[in-house]
Coordinates of N, CA, C and O in Angstrom, one line a residue:
M1 N 139.5 21.0 37.9 CA 139.2 21.3 36.5 C 138.0 22.3 36.6 O 137.1 22.1 37.3
L2 N 138.1 23.4 35.8 CA 137.0 24.3 35.7 C 136.1 23.9 34.5 O 136.6 23.8 33.4
L3 N 134.8 23.7 34.8 CA 133.9 23.3 33.7 C 133.3 24.5 33.0 O 133.5 25.7 33.4
D4 N 132.6 24.3 31.9 CA 132.1 25.3 31.1 C 131.1 26.3 31.8 O 131.0 27.4 31.5
D5 N 130.4 25.7 32.9 CA 129.5 26.6 33.6 C 130.2 27.2 34.8 O 129.6 27.7 35.7
D6 N 131.6 27.3 34.8 CA 132.4 27.9 35.8 C 132.4 27.2 37.2 O 132.8 27.7 38.2
S7 N 131.9 25.9 37.2 CA 131.9 25.2 38.4 C 133.2 24.3 38.4 O 133.8 24.1 37.4
L8 N 133.6 23.9 39.6 CA 134.8 23.1 39.7 C 134.5 21.6 39.8 O 133.5 21.2 40.4
R9 N 135.4 20.8 39.2 CA 135.2 19.4 39.3 C 136.6 18.8 39.8 O 137.6 19.2 39.3
W10 N 136.5 18.0 40.9 CA 137.6 17.4 41.5 C 137.8 16.0 41.1 O 136.9 15.2 41.2
D11 N 138.9 15.6 40.6 CA 139.3 14.2 40.3 C 140.5 13.9 41.1 O 141.5 14.6 41.1
T12 N 140.5 12.7 41.7 CA 141.6 12.3 42.6 C 141.9 10.8 42.3 O 141.0 10.0 42.2
E13 N 143.2 10.5 42.2 CA 143.6 9.1 42.0 C 144.7 8.8 43.1 O 145.5 9.7 43.4
T14 N 144.7 7.6 43.6 CA 145.8 7.2 44.5 C 146.2 5.8 44.1 O 145.4 5.0 43.5
A15 N 147.4 5.4 44.5 CA 147.9 4.1 44.3 C 148.7 3.7 45.5 O 149.4 4.5 46.1
C16 N 148.6 2.4 46.0 CA 149.3 1.9 47.1 C 150.7 1.4 46.6 O 150.7 0.6 45.8
P17 N 151.7 2.0 47.2 CA 153.1 1.6 46.7 C 153.4 0.1 47.1 O 154.2 -0.5 46.5
A18 N 152.7 -0.4 48.2 CA 153.0 -1.7 48.7 C 152.4 -2.8 47.8 O 153.0 -3.8 47.4
C19 N 151.1 -2.6 47.5 CA 150.4 -3.7 46.7 C 150.0 -3.3 45.3 O 149.5 -4.1 44.6
G20 N 150.0 -2.0 45.0 CA 149.7 -1.6 43.7 C 148.2 -1.3 43.4 O 147.9 -0.9 42.3
S21 N 147.4 -1.6 44.4 CA 145.9 -1.3 44.1 C 145.7 0.2 44.0 O 146.5 1.0 44.6
G22 N 144.7 0.6 43.3 CA 144.5 2.0 43.1 C 143.0 2.4 43.2 O 142.1 1.5 43.2
T23 N 142.8 3.7 43.4 CA 141.4 4.2 43.5 C 141.3 5.5 42.7 O 142.3 6.3 42.7
A24 N 140.3 5.7 41.9 CA 140.0 6.9 41.2 C 138.6 7.4 41.6 O 137.7 6.7 41.6
V25 N 138.6 8.7 41.9 CA 137.3 9.3 42.3 C 137.1 10.5 41.3 O 137.9 11.4 41.4
C26 N 136.1 10.5 40.4 CA 136.0 11.5 39.4 C 134.6 12.2 39.5 O 133.6 11.6 39.4
G27 N 134.7 13.5 39.8 CA 133.5 14.3 39.8 C 132.5 14.1 40.9 O 131.4 14.5 40.8
R28 N 133.0 13.6 42.0 CA 132.0 13.4 43.2 C 132.8 13.5 44.5 O 134.0 13.7 44.4
D29 N 132.1 13.5 45.6 CA 132.8 13.6 46.9 C 133.8 12.4 47.1 O 133.5 11.3 46.7
L30 N 134.9 12.7 47.8 CA 135.8 11.7 48.2 C 135.3 10.8 49.3 O 134.6 11.3 50.1
P31 N 135.6 9.5 49.2 CA 135.3 8.7 50.3 C 135.9 9.2 51.6 O 137.0 9.8 51.5
T32 N 135.3 9.1 52.7 CA 135.8 9.7 54.0 C 137.2 9.2 54.3 O 138.0 10.1 54.7
E33 N 137.5 8.0 54.1 CA 138.8 7.5 54.5 C 139.9 8.2 53.6 O 141.0 8.6 54.1
M34 N 139.6 8.3 52.3 CA 140.6 9.0 51.4 C 140.7 10.4 51.7 O 141.8 11.0 51.8
R35 N 139.6 11.1 52.0 CA 139.7 12.5 52.4 C 140.5 12.8 53.7 O 141.3 13.6 53.7
E36 N 140.3 11.9 54.7 CA 141.0 12.1 55.9 C 142.5 11.8 55.7 O 143.3 12.5 56.3
R37 N 142.8 10.8 54.9 CA 144.2 10.6 54.7 C 144.9 11.7 53.9 O 146.0 12.1 54.3
M38 N 144.2 12.3 53.0 CA 144.8 13.5 52.2 C 145.0 14.7 53.2 O 146.0 15.3 53.1
L39 N 144.0 14.9 54.0 CA 144.1 16.0 55.0 C 145.3 15.8 56.0 O 146.0 16.7 56.3
T40 N 145.5 14.5 56.4 CA 146.6 14.2 57.3 C 147.9 14.4 56.6 O 148.8 15.0 57.2
E41 N 148.0 14.0 55.4 CA 149.3 14.1 54.7 C 149.6 15.5 54.2 O 150.8 15.9 54.2
H42 N 148.6 16.3 53.8 CA 148.9 17.6 53.1 C 148.3 18.8 53.8 O 148.6 19.9 53.5
G43 N 147.4 18.6 54.8 CA 146.7 19.7 55.5 C 145.6 20.3 54.7 O 145.4 19.9 53.5
R44 N 145.0 21.3 55.2 CA 143.9 22.0 54.6 C 144.5 23.2 53.7 O 145.6 23.7 54.1
T45 N 143.8 23.6 52.8 CA 144.2 24.8 52.0 C 142.9 25.5 51.5 O 141.8 25.0 51.6
V46 N 143.1 26.7 51.1 CA 142.0 27.6 50.6 C 142.3 28.0 49.2 O 143.4 28.4 48.8
L47 N 141.3 27.8 48.3 CA 141.4 28.1 46.9 C 140.8 29.5 46.7 O 139.6 29.6 47.1
R48 N 141.5 30.5 46.3 CA 141.0 31.8 46.0 C 141.1 32.1 44.6 O 142.2 32.1 44.0
L49 N 140.0 32.4 43.9 CA 140.0 32.8 42.5 C 139.7 34.2 42.4 O 138.9 34.8 43.0
G50 N 140.5 34.9 41.5 CA 140.3 36.3 41.2 C 139.7 36.4 39.8 O 139.5 35.4 39.1
P51 N 139.5 37.6 39.4 CA 139.0 37.9 38.0 C 140.0 37.4 37.0 O 141.2 37.4 37.2
V52 N 139.4 36.9 35.9 CA 140.2 36.4 34.8 C 140.9 37.6 34.0 O 140.3 38.5 33.8

């Protein structure tokens, strides 16, 4: 999400299909375990923004 001051805010939610437990991380760094799992599943990417 792009905020009014042009900074980015990352919100991430996950849910376990086996037990149904979930985690939501809003506006702060991801826990290391969650970040590593996302990188393993989806790989790295680069966000490039151009002029509006």
